[in-house]
Amino acid sequence: MSSPGQTYVVSIFIESFITDLGISRSLVSTLYTLGTLVGSFVLPIVGYQIDRHGARLIVVLITALFGFACVYMGYVQNAFMLGLGFIALRMLGQGSLGLVCTNIINQWWVRRRGMVMGISGMAGSLISLGGFPNLVNWLIPTYGWRSTYILLGIILTFVIAPVAFIFFRNHPEDYGLQPDGGESSTFRFRKRKQVTTRLTEVNWTLGEAMRTSVFWILVASLSAISMLSTGLFFHMVSIFTDNGLTRNLAAAVFVPIAVTTAVVNWGSGLLVDRVPVRILLATGLFFQALSLLMACSLSDITLALVFGVVLGISSGLIRILGSVIWAMYFGRHHLGSITGFTSMVTIIGSALGPMPLGIGRDLLGSYNLALMISAAIPLLLGILGLFIADPVRLAGQLQKHEQETDE
């Protein structure tokens, strides 16, 4: 649903923007960065409105507006109009739609949250990451990039928005239900030696969450992944052609990325309640570092496919963690406000992704130095992430603090 605003789809349009609008790659990268930054600032407001009015109304409104934004993209004539279009695409597609959809799943499932999010992520990866780039890559030479954007906008406004209105619901409690099909709203975490601990859901406010070191380590890690993945996706075609590979192969490599992301999404969804979060987080960060290093030397099709698998492993792990981790650690009651803030920060991170690689390419004639420097970021964060507290211990800290305050 959010694919037309995601980097892996926008990247397919980049060469058309440069050619038809007569602007440089650096300017397109800068406009995309600014559009992502400006668009991210509304996310705390969107998150707060989800807490107030529920996700159903918000998702229908955002989807319809997103469709109008896509239609607008079909009529851009210059850099200024393109910048406005990027703001709308990134604000509505990448930011707001992702926020509201993950919020709904987190509201309806607690104990089975990881499994359901894994299934959702697997289906979404296969359809959006695997299908959309190749669909757009076919539509652009067939009908033109402008008509392609208009077609996507019509589908969003007149098909997806009505479907969302029919099927989306806000909270299970609104219908006399409990999360997980009527089971008690509890988390289940598996500790060492397969000892299972049950914990009644503990709900943090945004302010309380921000006073913990765990919150900021998670924000930094997810923001770094968002930044670096966006940079890779945005410059994917150019990175491949610089390495002597074709544009079509660059589009085709999204298939192994999507399939691997989908499989890892499903698998990590089953593991997220059983394996410590810090292990999954560090693994995703380490694979992200490896993908950046591999991008320096994509000399043949085999390496390109392996690169896609490595990037897919990182994307799959981080997608599932980014979807469930905030509810796991900080509860559901203030989830909109918390994820609104964290989404803003991670999207600001993604906004910074294309710029360093684009500038490095223009100044040095190669992406390699920028890619190698970038690889150090997830490597260091992965090491740091190995030492964060698990949700059980963190929730215990809040309960202890509240008891001391009451006394």
PDB file of N, CA and C in Angstrom, residues 245 249 298-307:
ATOM      1  N   LEU A 245      27.231  -3.724 -14.378  1.00  0.00           N
ATOM      2  CA  LEU A 245      26.013  -4.523 -14.457  1.00  0.00           C
ATOM      3  C   LEU A 245      24.892  -3.682 -15.066  1.00  0.00           C
ATOM      4  N   LEU A 249      19.187  -5.782 -14.278  1.00  0.00           N
ATOM      5  CA  LEU A 249      19.642  -6.623 -13.173  1.00  0.00           C
ATOM      6  C   LEU A 249      19.433  -5.912 -11.840  1.00  0.00           C
ATOM      7  N   LEU A 298      30.409  -5.528  -6.783  1.00  0.00           N
ATOM      8  CA  LEU A 298      29.407  -6.360  -7.458  1.00  0.00           C
ATOM      9  C   LEU A 298      29.858  -6.609  -8.895  1.00  0.00           C
ATOM     10  N   SER A 299      30.736  -7.583  -9.072  1.00  0.00           N
ATOM     11  CA  SER A 299      31.384  -7.781 -10.365  1.00  0.00           C
ATOM     12  C   SER A 299      30.621  -8.709 -11.308  1.00  0.00           C
ATOM     13  N   ASP A 300      29.678  -9.502 -10.780  1.00  0.00           N
ATOM     14  CA  ASP A 300      28.944 -10.418 -11.655  1.00  0.00           C
ATOM     15  C   ASP A 300      27.559 -10.699 -11.080  1.00  0.00           C
ATOM     16  N   ILE A 301      26.788 -11.465 -11.829  1.00  0.00           N
ATOM     17  CA  ILE A 301      25.403 -11.739 -11.440  1.00  0.00           C
ATOM     18  C   ILE A 301      25.335 -12.515 -10.127  1.00  0.00           C
ATOM     19  N   THR A 302      26.251 -13.461  -9.940  1.00  0.00           N
ATOM     20  CA  THR A 302      26.231 -14.269  -8.719  1.00  0.00           C
ATOM     21  C   THR A 302      26.410 -13.403  -7.482  1.00  0.00           C
ATOM     22  N   LEU A 303      27.404 -12.514  -7.520  1.00  0.00           N
ATOM     23  CA  LEU A 303      27.619 -11.616  -6.384  1.00  0.00           C
ATOM     24  C   LEU A 303      26.416 -10.701  -6.173  1.00  0.00           C
ATOM     25  N   ALA A 304      25.797 -10.265  -7.271  1.00  0.00           N
ATOM     26  CA  ALA A 304      24.616  -9.406  -7.152  1.00  0.00           C
ATOM     27  C   ALA A 304      23.477 -10.137  -6.448  1.00  0.00           C
ATOM     28  N   LEU A 305      23.289 -11.409  -6.769  1.00  0.00           N
ATOM     29  CA  LEU A 305      22.229 -12.188  -6.129  1.00  0.00           C
ATOM     30  C   LEU A 305      22.535 -12.444  -4.658  1.00  0.00           C
ATOM     31  N   VAL A 306      23.813 -12.747  -4.349  1.00  0.00           N
ATOM     32  CA  VAL A 306      24.200 -12.947  -2.947  1.00  0.00           C
ATOM     33  C   VAL A 306      24.017 -11.649  -2.166  1.00  0.00           C
ATOM     34  N   PHE A 307      24.376 -10.530  -2.789  1.00  0.00           N
ATOM     35  CA  PHE A 307      24.149  -9.216  -2.184  1.00  0.00           C
ATOM     36  C   PHE A 307      22.672  -9.023  -1.852  1.00  0.00           C
TER      37      PHE A 307
END
